[in-house]
Amino acid sequence: YGVAKFAPIACAGPLLAAEIDALTRALSNPKRPLAAIVAGSKVSTKLTLLNNLAQKVDRLIVGGGIANTFLLAEGFGIGKSLAEPDLVPECKKVLATLAAKGATLPLPIDVVVARECSATAAATIRRADDVHADEMILDIGQQTALGLSHLLREAGTIIWNGPIGVFEFEAFSEGTRQIALAIAEATANGAFSIAGGGDTLAAIARYGIADRISYIS
């Protein structure tokens, strides 16, 4: 800030230019279908992003606490999973925006649950409509991962922000791994992919796919 304030001439550098180029390519005139993955713990921090993307994408994939809030909006019981019930009306608006333009938000059909969020927690796979009151959703199940991977492999453009589950713990990492590999495969087959965010970068590093993402922010 100080340098820019006192420099006679100040301008954006090549990294910022590359960022703008990548985002423009992904959002202004994308190769279709355009798929976006928005995951993480809170809807509130990404609500503007979700509303904006809902107007542009063909597939909006949500994960983590964001997906749990969308499950609540669709009437599912989520036990003691992380969610923001007060934002259910906002989630319904996003769903309505997508429906109006013929786009979809595929919610989990199966999930990985546990009674606590820890490295030693016992993981159980349940149908999304069968989560017990004392359980929390910590990852997507295998059937959901397969379905989302198929959607991503068909995409022309992919925007990825946030891991799908608590991938730091092995028992809850498979969903994020499958998504990461599907994005890498789609990119290798000609899709344009852009990924950003600290946790997303950690997942990219963990699964060794940095060379198969078109642009990493």
C-alpha positions as semicolon CSV with decimal commas, in nm:
position;residue;x (nm);y (nm);z (nm)
1;Y;0,000;0,000;0,000
2;G;0,276;0,243;0,096
3;V;0,476;0,191;-0,220
4;A;0,170;0,225;-0,442
5;K;0,067;0,546;-0,263
6;F;0,396;0,725;-0,325
7;A;0,508;0,572;-0,655
8;P;0,475;0,814;-0,949
9;I;0,350;0,526;-1,163
10;A;0,171;0,217;-1,020
11;C;0,007;-0,062;-1,216
12;A;-0,109;-0,421;-1,189
13;G;0,161;-0,683;-1,232
14;P;0,165;-1,000;-1,443
15;L;0,022;-1,218;-1,164
16;L;-0,287;-0,999;-1,128
17;A;-0,319;-0,983;-1,507
18;A;-0,305;-1,363;-1,526
19;E;-0,571;-1,385;-1,253
20;I;-0,806;-1,157;-1,445
21;D;-0,742;-1,344;-1,771
22;A;-0,822;-1,680;-1,608
23;L;-1,140;-1,555;-1,440
24;T;-1,254;-1,383;-1,760
25;R;-1,201;-1,705;-1,957
26;A;-1,390;-1,908;-1,695
27;L;-1,687;-1,674;-1,650
28;S;-1,730;-1,439;-1,948
29;N;-1,732;-1,681;-2,239
30;P;-1,677;-2,029;-2,093
31;K;-1,663;-2,356;-2,278
32;R;-1,985;-2,531;-2,169
33;P;-2,099;-2,704;-1,959
34;L;-1,966;-2,470;-1,688
35;A;-1,940;-2,640;-1,347
36;A;-1,852;-2,467;-1,022
37;I;-1,764;-2,632;-0,691
38;V;-1,816;-2,410;-0,387
39;A;-1,743;-2,587;-0,060
40;G;-1,637;-2,501;0,291
41;S;-1,780;-2,450;0,635
42;K;-1,995;-2,139;0,591
43;V;-2,259;-2,029;0,342
44;S;-2,245;-1,674;0,478
45;T;-1,887;-1,611;0,359
46;K;-1,967;-1,740;0,009
47;L;-2,327;-1,633;-0,037
48;T;-2,250;-1,352;-0,283
49;L;-2,032;-1,595;-0,480
50;L;-2,310;-1,858;-0,483
51;N;-2,572;-1,609;-0,603
52;N;-2,337;-1,478;-0,872
53;L;-2,237;-1,824;-0,995
54;A;-2,598;-1,947;-0,994
55;Q;-2,669;-1,700;-1,276
56;K;-2,379;-1,829;-1,488
57;V;-2,319;-2,201;-1,431
58;D;-2,480;-2,517;-1,568
59;R;-2,387;-2,723;-1,259
60;L;-2,334;-2,583;-0,911
61;I;-2,176;-2,837;-0,674
62;V;-2,170;-2,755;-0,303
63;G;-1,982;-2,932;-0,024
64;G;-1,900;-2,915;0,345
65;G;-2,115;-2,702;0,575
66;I;-2,253;-2,524;0,268
67;A;-2,399;-2,852;0,138
68;N;-2,547;-2,923;0,482
69;T;-2,732;-2,590;0,475
70;F;-2,868;-2,672;0,128
71;L;-2,978;-3,015;0,257
72;L;-3,168;-2,834;0,534
73;A;-3,328;-2,609;0,271
74;E;-3,452;-2,922;0,091
75;G;-3,600;-3,066;0,411
76;F;-3,332;-3,324;0,501
77;G;-3,234;-3,399;0,861
78;I;-2,862;-3,339;0,913
79;G;-2,818;-3,438;1,279
80;K;-2,558;-3,220;1,449
81;S;-2,374;-3,136;1,126
82;L;-2,222;-2,792;1,077
83;A;-2,480;-2,570;0,904
84;E;-2,637;-2,221;0,910
85;P;-3,015;-2,266;0,948
86;D;-3,079;-1,890;0,931
87;L;-2,949;-1,891;0,574
88;V;-3,193;-2,155;0,448
89;P;-3,406;-1,885;0,274
90;E;-3,095;-1,764;0,087
91;C;-3,018;-2,120;-0,022
92;K;-3,373;-2,153;-0,154
93;K;-3,317;-1,836;-0,361
94;V;-3,003;-1,989;-0,514
95;L;-3,197;-2,308;-0,595
96;A;-3,475;-2,100;-0,756
97;T;-3,222;-1,904;-0,967
98;L;-3,068;-2,228;-1,092
99;A;-3,405;-2,389;-1,165
100;A;-3,520;-2,083;-1,361
101;K;-3,229;-2,120;-1,606
102;G;-3,236;-2,498;-1,627
103;A;-2,919;-2,546;-1,422
104;T;-2,881;-2,799;-1,141
105;L;-2,742;-2,830;-0,790
106;P;-2,687;-3,202;-0,730
107;L;-2,719;-3,270;-0,357
108;P;-2,557;-3,575;-0,190
109;I;-2,747;-3,904;-0,211
110;D;-2,515;-4,070;0,041
111;V;-2,284;-3,924;0,305
112;V;-2,008;-4,026;0,546
113;V;-2,102;-3,952;0,907
114;A;-1,946;-3,978;1,250
115;R;-2,037;-3,884;1,606
116;E;-1,736;-3,653;1,631
117;C;-1,500;-3,472;1,396
118;S;-1,161;-3,624;1,472
119;A;-0,888;-3,836;1,314
120;T;-0,997;-4,137;1,520
121;A;-1,376;-4,104;1,470
122;A;-1,556;-4,412;1,339
123;A;-1,694;-4,336;0,992
124;T;-2,029;-4,470;0,871
125;I;-2,191;-4,436;0,529
126;R;-2,560;-4,340;0,531
127;R;-2,822;-4,235;0,281
128;A;-2,857;-3,857;0,286
129;D;-3,211;-3,897;0,425
130;D;-3,099;-4,128;0,707
131;V;-2,856;-3,918;0,914
132;H;-2,907;-3,985;1,286
133;A;-2,963;-3,705;1,537
134;D;-2,626;-3,762;1,710
135;E;-2,423;-3,774;1,387
136;M;-2,248;-3,514;1,172
137;I;-2,188;-3,526;0,796
138;L;-1,813;-3,508;0,728
139;D;-1,786;-3,621;0,363
140;I;-1,988;-3,731;0,062
141;G;-2,046;-4,104;0,006
142;Q;-1,915;-4,315;-0,279
143;Q;-2,231;-4,298;-0,492
144;T;-2,238;-3,919;-0,467
145;A;-1,867;-3,897;-0,548
146;L;-1,918;-4,113;-0,858
147;G;-2,208;-3,900;-0,978
148;L;-2,025;-3,570;-0,926
149;S;-1,707;-3,706;-1,087
150;H;-1,912;-3,799;-1,395
151;L;-2,056;-3,445;-1,416
152;L;-1,709;-3,293;-1,384
153;R;-1,556;-3,517;-1,651
154;E;-1,822;-3,388;-1,893
155;A;-1,759;-3,020;-1,810
156;G;-1,592;-2,776;-2,049
157;T;-1,499;-2,531;-1,773
158;I;-1,455;-2,598;-1,399
159;I;-1,420;-2,348;-1,112
160;W;-1,314;-2,509;-0,781
161;N;-1,319;-2,337;-0,443
162;G;-1,312;-2,555;-0,133
163;P;-1,273;-2,923;-0,037
164;I;-1,586;-3,140;-0,029
165;G;-1,529;-3,298;0,314
166;V;-1,295;-3,290;0,614
167;F;-1,015;-3,419;0,392
168;E;-0,749;-3,357;0,658
169;F;-0,870;-3,682;0,824
170;E;-0,823;-3,996;0,612
171;A;-1,168;-4,140;0,687
172;F;-1,334;-3,829;0,541
173;S;-1,099;-3,755;0,250
174;E;-1,229;-3,979;-0,028
175;G;-1,489;-3,734;-0,162
176;T;-1,235;-3,455;-0,208
177;R;-0,986;-3,701;-0,362
178;Q;-1,240;-3,824;-0,619
179;I;-1,341;-3,468;-0,710
180;A;-0,976;-3,361;-0,744
181;L;-0,893;-3,653;-0,973
182;A;-1,206;-3,593;-1,185
183;I;-1,108;-3,227;-1,235
184;A;-0,755;-3,332;-1,329
185;E;-0,890;-3,586;-1,578
186;A;-1,132;-3,333;-1,732
187;T;-0,847;-3,083;-1,770
188;A;-0,626;-3,344;-1,936
189;N;-0,911;-3,401;-2,183
190;G;-0,940;-3,034;-2,279
191;A;-1,148;-2,865;-2,009
192;F;-1,033;-2,532;-1,861
193;S;-1,003;-2,552;-1,482
194;I;-0,939;-2,279;-1,227
195;A;-0,886;-2,350;-0,856
196;G;-0,828;-2,122;-0,560
197;G;-0,834;-2,094;-0,183
198;G;-0,599;-2,220;0,087
199;D;-0,776;-2,549;0,159
200;T;-0,820;-2,615;-0,212
201;L;-0,448;-2,564;-0,270
202;A;-0,373;-2,804;0,017
203;A;-0,596;-3,066;-0,148
204;I;-0,429;-3,010;-0,488
205;A;-0,088;-3,061;-0,325
206;R;-0,203;-3,369;-0,132
207;Y;-0,335;-3,545;-0,442
208;G;-0,049;-3,433;-0,667
209;I;-0,257;-3,274;-0,944
210;A;-0,106;-2,923;-0,963
211;D;0,023;-2,988;-1,315
212;R;-0,328;-3,088;-1,427
213;I;-0,514;-2,771;-1,324
214;S;-0,520;-2,500;-1,590
215;Y;-0,486;-2,209;-1,347
216;I;-0,425;-2,205;-0,971
217;S;-0,510;-1,883;-0,788
